[in-house]
GROMACS .gro file of C-alpha atoms in nm:
model
  220
    1MET     CA    1   1.096   6.633  -8.019
    2SER     CA    2   0.926   6.972  -8.031
    3ALA     CA    3   1.152   7.247  -8.153
    4ARG     CA    4   1.052   7.481  -7.874
    5ALA     CA    5   0.838   7.528  -7.564
    6ALA     CA    6   0.677   7.814  -7.373
    7VAL     CA    7   0.795   7.797  -7.012
    8PHE     CA    8   0.637   8.014  -6.744
    9ASP     CA    9   0.720   8.106  -6.388
   10VAL     CA   10   0.402   8.130  -6.178
   11ASP     CA   11   0.432   8.360  -5.872
   12GLY     CA   12   0.444   8.721  -5.987
   13THR     CA   13   0.412   8.613  -6.351
   14LEU     CA   14   0.080   8.433  -6.385
   15ALA     CA   15  -0.052   8.492  -6.032
   16ASP     CA   16  -0.046   8.812  -5.824
   17THR     CA   17   0.122   8.657  -5.521
   18ASN     CA   18   0.464   8.814  -5.471
   19HIS     CA   19   0.351   9.063  -5.210
   20LEU     CA   20   0.157   8.792  -5.028
   21HIS     CA   21   0.474   8.584  -5.013
   22THR     CA   22   0.667   8.889  -4.896
   23VAL     CA   23   0.436   8.951  -4.601
   24CYS     CA   24   0.427   8.582  -4.507
   25TRP     CA   25   0.806   8.544  -4.520
   26TRP     CA   26   0.850   8.872  -4.329
   27GLU     CA   27   0.619   8.747  -4.054
   28ALA     CA   28   0.779   8.402  -4.044
   29LEU     CA   29   1.121   8.565  -4.009
   30ARG     CA   30   0.991   8.805  -3.743
   31GLN     CA   31   0.853   8.513  -3.542
   32ALA     CA   32   1.200   8.356  -3.556
   33GLY     CA   33   1.360   8.675  -3.423
   34HIS     CA   34   1.485   8.821  -3.753
   35ARG     CA   35   1.417   9.178  -3.857
   36VAL     CA   36   1.442   9.186  -4.235
   37PRO     CA   37   1.308   9.484  -4.437
   38MET     CA   38   1.015   9.392  -4.660
   39VAL     CA   39   1.190   9.536  -4.964
   40SER     CA   40   1.472   9.286  -4.910
   41VAL     CA   41   1.223   9.002  -4.876
   42LEU     CA   42   1.046   9.108  -5.196
   43GLY     CA   43   1.376   9.098  -5.383
   44ALA     CA   44   1.430   8.738  -5.274
   45ILE     CA   45   1.090   8.609  -5.386
   46GLY     CA   46   1.133   8.350  -5.659
   47LEU     CA   47   1.410   8.165  -5.480
   48GLY     CA   48   1.343   7.830  -5.318
   49SER     CA   49   1.306   7.834  -4.940
   50SER     CA   50   1.666   7.739  -4.854
   51ASP     CA   51   1.814   7.978  -5.108
   52LEU     CA   52   1.582   8.256  -4.995
   53LEU     CA   53   1.688   8.218  -4.633
   54GLU     CA   54   2.054   8.209  -4.729
   55HIS     CA   55   2.009   8.518  -4.943
   56LEU     CA   56   1.840   8.709  -4.658
   57LEU     CA   57   2.021   8.572  -4.352
   58GLY     CA   58   2.356   8.459  -4.489
   59LYS     CA   59   2.550   8.135  -4.467
   60GLU     CA   60   2.632   8.184  -4.100
   61ARG     CA   61   2.269   8.161  -3.988
   62ASP     CA   62   2.146   7.878  -3.767
   63ARG     CA   63   2.043   7.635  -4.043
   64ASP     CA   64   1.868   7.413  -3.789
   65ARG     CA   65   1.593   7.675  -3.775
   66ASP     CA   66   1.536   7.689  -4.152
   67ALA     CA   67   1.267   7.422  -4.147
   68THR     CA   68   1.076   7.605  -3.875
   69VAL     CA   69   1.084   7.936  -4.061
   70SER     CA   70   0.983   7.769  -4.389
   71ALA     CA   71   0.697   7.586  -4.219
   72ALA     CA   72   0.573   7.912  -4.068
   73HIS     CA   73   0.577   8.074  -4.411
   74LYS     CA   74   0.381   7.784  -4.562
   75THR     CA   75   0.123   7.798  -4.284
   76LEU     CA   76   0.077   8.173  -4.321
   77TYR     CA   77   0.064   8.161  -4.700
   78ALA     CA   78  -0.186   7.874  -4.700
   79THR     CA   79  -0.445   8.108  -4.547
   80TRP     CA   80  -0.447   8.293  -4.881
   81TYR     CA   81  -0.498   7.993  -5.111
   82GLU     CA   82  -0.866   8.057  -5.179
   83ARG     CA   83  -0.798   8.425  -5.254
   84ILE     CA   84  -0.509   8.387  -5.498
   85ALA     CA   85  -0.578   8.600  -5.804
   86PRO     CA   86  -0.438   8.541  -6.153
   87PHE     CA   87  -0.313   8.835  -6.356
   88GLU     CA   88  -0.533   8.966  -6.634
   89GLY     CA   89  -0.470   8.770  -6.949
   90ALA     CA   90  -0.277   8.488  -6.780
   91ALA     CA   91  -0.514   8.205  -6.870
   92GLU     CA   92  -0.588   8.355  -7.210
   93LEU     CA   93  -0.216   8.377  -7.293
   94LEU     CA   94  -0.151   8.014  -7.202
   95LYS     CA   95  -0.454   7.898  -7.399
   96ARG     CA   96  -0.357   8.106  -7.702
   97LEU     CA   97  -0.003   7.965  -7.703
   98HIS     CA   98  -0.138   7.612  -7.665
   99ALA     CA   99  -0.374   7.669  -7.958
  100ASP     CA  100  -0.080   7.801  -8.161
  101GLY     CA  101   0.105   7.474  -8.103
  102TRP     CA  102   0.337   7.571  -7.817
  103PRO     CA  103   0.384   7.314  -7.540
  104VAL     CA  104   0.322   7.519  -7.224
  105VAL     CA  105   0.518   7.422  -6.913
  106LEU     CA  106   0.523   7.582  -6.568
  107ALA     CA  107   0.859   7.612  -6.389
  108THR     CA  108   0.804   7.718  -6.030
  109SER     CA  109   0.949   7.688  -5.681
  110ALA     CA  110   0.597   7.606  -5.560
  111GLY     CA  111   0.497   7.246  -5.501
  112GLY     CA  112   0.230   7.032  -5.339
  113PRO     CA  113  -0.089   7.208  -5.217
  114GLU     CA  114   0.056   7.550  -5.299
  115LEU     CA  115   0.107   7.458  -5.664
  116ALA     CA  116  -0.240   7.305  -5.677
  117ALA     CA  117  -0.389   7.630  -5.543
  118LEU     CA  118  -0.200   7.834  -5.802
  119ARG     CA  119  -0.312   7.613  -6.089
  120SER     CA  120  -0.670   7.629  -5.968
  121ALA     CA  121  -0.656   8.009  -5.958
  122ILE     CA  122  -0.503   8.039  -6.305
  123ASP     CA  123  -0.765   7.800  -6.443
  124ALA     CA  124  -0.584   7.698  -6.762
  125ASP     CA  125  -0.501   7.334  -6.696
  126ASP     CA  126  -0.624   7.233  -7.040
  127ALA     CA  127  -0.344   7.443  -7.189
  128ILE     CA  128  -0.062   7.325  -6.961
  129THR     CA  129   0.146   7.036  -7.091
  130ALA     CA  130   0.346   6.980  -6.772
  131THR     CA  131   0.480   7.139  -6.455
  132ALA     CA  132   0.839   7.143  -6.329
  133SER     CA  133   0.801   7.212  -5.957
  134SER     CA  134   1.046   7.240  -5.670
  135ASP     CA  135   0.961   6.879  -5.588
  136ASP     CA  136   1.126   6.765  -5.912
  137VAL     CA  137   1.469   6.929  -5.908
  138SER     CA  138   1.769   6.941  -5.676
  139GLU     CA  139   1.850   7.307  -5.750
  140GLY     CA  140   1.605   7.593  -5.784
  141LYS     CA  141   1.633   7.914  -5.983
  142PRO     CA  142   1.864   8.091  -6.062
  143ALA     CA  143   2.016   7.752  -6.155
  144ALA     CA  144   1.922   7.634  -6.503
  145GLU     CA  145   1.785   7.301  -6.379
  146PRO     CA  146   1.416   7.401  -6.338
  147VAL     CA  147   1.403   7.541  -6.693
  148ARG     CA  148   1.594   7.249  -6.842
  149HIS     CA  149   1.362   7.006  -6.664
  150ALA     CA  150   1.063   7.195  -6.803
  151LEU     CA  151   1.203   7.155  -7.154
  152GLU     CA  152   1.257   6.784  -7.098
  153LEU     CA  153   0.897   6.742  -6.986
  154ALA     CA  154   0.782   6.910  -7.307
  155GLY     CA  155   1.028   6.717  -7.523
  156ALA     CA  156   1.164   7.051  -7.640
  157GLN     CA  157   1.504   7.202  -7.708
  158ALA     CA  158   1.643   7.525  -7.562
  159PRO     CA  159   1.698   7.718  -7.889
  160GLY     CA  160   1.377   7.900  -7.973
  161SER     CA  161   1.212   7.817  -7.640
  162VAL     CA  162   1.092   8.109  -7.426
  163PHE     CA  163   1.092   8.146  -7.048
  164VAL     CA  164   0.865   8.414  -6.902
  165GLY     CA  165   0.931   8.529  -6.546
  166ASP     CA  166   0.919   8.830  -6.318
  167SER     CA  167   1.240   8.802  -6.115
  168VAL     CA  168   1.613   8.836  -6.169
  169TRP     CA  169   1.633   8.469  -6.065
  170ASP     CA  170   1.405   8.375  -6.354
  171MET     CA  171   1.607   8.574  -6.606
  172ARG     CA  172   1.934   8.422  -6.489
  173ALA     CA  173   1.788   8.072  -6.499
  174GLY     CA  174   1.657   8.127  -6.850
  175GLN     CA  175   1.986   8.266  -6.971
  176ARG     CA  176   2.181   7.975  -6.822
  177ALA     CA  177   1.940   7.725  -6.977
  178GLY     CA  178   1.992   7.876  -7.322
  179VAL     CA  179   1.631   7.987  -7.378
  180ILE     CA  180   1.494   8.335  -7.452
  181PRO     CA  181   1.435   8.511  -7.117
  182VAL     CA  182   1.127   8.736  -7.125
  183GLY     CA  183   1.050   8.952  -6.823
  184VAL     CA  184   0.727   9.092  -6.682
  185LEU     CA  185   0.705   9.384  -6.439
  186SER     CA  186   0.405   9.245  -6.252
  187GLY     CA  187   0.615   9.094  -5.972
  188GLY     CA  188   0.755   9.426  -5.855
  189VAL     CA  189   1.106   9.399  -6.001
  190SER     CA  190   1.223   9.696  -6.207
  191ARG     CA  191   1.288   9.697  -6.579
  192ALA     CA  192   1.653   9.786  -6.519
  193GLU     CA  193   1.704   9.487  -6.287
  194LEU     CA  194   1.541   9.248  -6.532
  195GLU     CA  195   1.747   9.381  -6.821
  196LYS     CA  196   2.067   9.350  -6.620
  197ALA     CA  197   1.977   8.989  -6.537
  198GLY     CA  198   1.941   8.903  -6.905
  199ALA     CA  199   1.581   8.976  -7.014
  200VAL     CA  200   1.559   8.999  -7.393
  201GLU     CA  201   1.208   9.146  -7.386
  202ILE     CA  202   1.009   9.306  -7.103
  203TYR     CA  203   0.633   9.353  -7.073
  204ALA     CA  204   0.405   9.503  -6.812
  205ASP     CA  205   0.224   9.174  -6.751
  206THR     CA  206   0.070   8.873  -6.923
  207ALA     CA  207  -0.205   9.084  -7.081
  208ASP     CA  208   0.064   9.304  -7.236
  209ILE     CA  209   0.236   8.997  -7.385
  210LEU     CA  210  -0.095   8.876  -7.527
  211ARG     CA  211  -0.166   9.212  -7.690
  212GLY     CA  212   0.173   9.213  -7.862
  213LEU     CA  213   0.208   8.838  -7.912
  214GLU     CA  214   0.285   8.849  -8.283
  215ARG     CA  215   0.569   9.097  -8.223
  216SER     CA  216   0.710   8.907  -7.925
  217ALA     CA  217   0.954   8.619  -7.896
  218PHE     CA  218   0.649   8.394  -7.938
  219GLY     CA  219   0.581   8.541  -8.281
  220ARG     CA  220   0.921   8.476  -8.430
   0.00000   0.00000   0.00000
């Protein structure tokens, strides 16, 4: 069993997609008759569909309409697949960690064609050991299950493993899984929010991590 693994969120961490998701969820909600401020939607990005809708609309919403809203979001977001852009340094960081002997695993709420589009955009499949997607777990972030599943796929243990993400949900999931939560500001969440959620280190983006790799949690 590997002593440790490098686990990465994808949206807002490796790919510049959070604001795309925000607009698509906002429009899907609007079509369903809900007026939700975009800033509130942005704060919920990173949650799985059901948890996102509960976070934004509450437990008393008409759950029978969840599937329709989620489907609308997927349809709207799919129009962006070919234009998804990775963050600077994303592929290089994954490849460097892989070369340094880190098993690299993605832990994301994306699945199916969406995940395929993200991986194609990042273009670092040769450095990725495995992917823990929303299709593989019963609970999404902020539960620890996605991160723990990622570690299992890599044959790694939590102590010494690092989880890089951009949302408070990522930091909470990493903390609950017993790994080192490392935050990036590229998803639009503030430093203060990430610190409050448990981030041990915070960087501007993946390129910033790469520049300071030897001084980071990956260099310990």
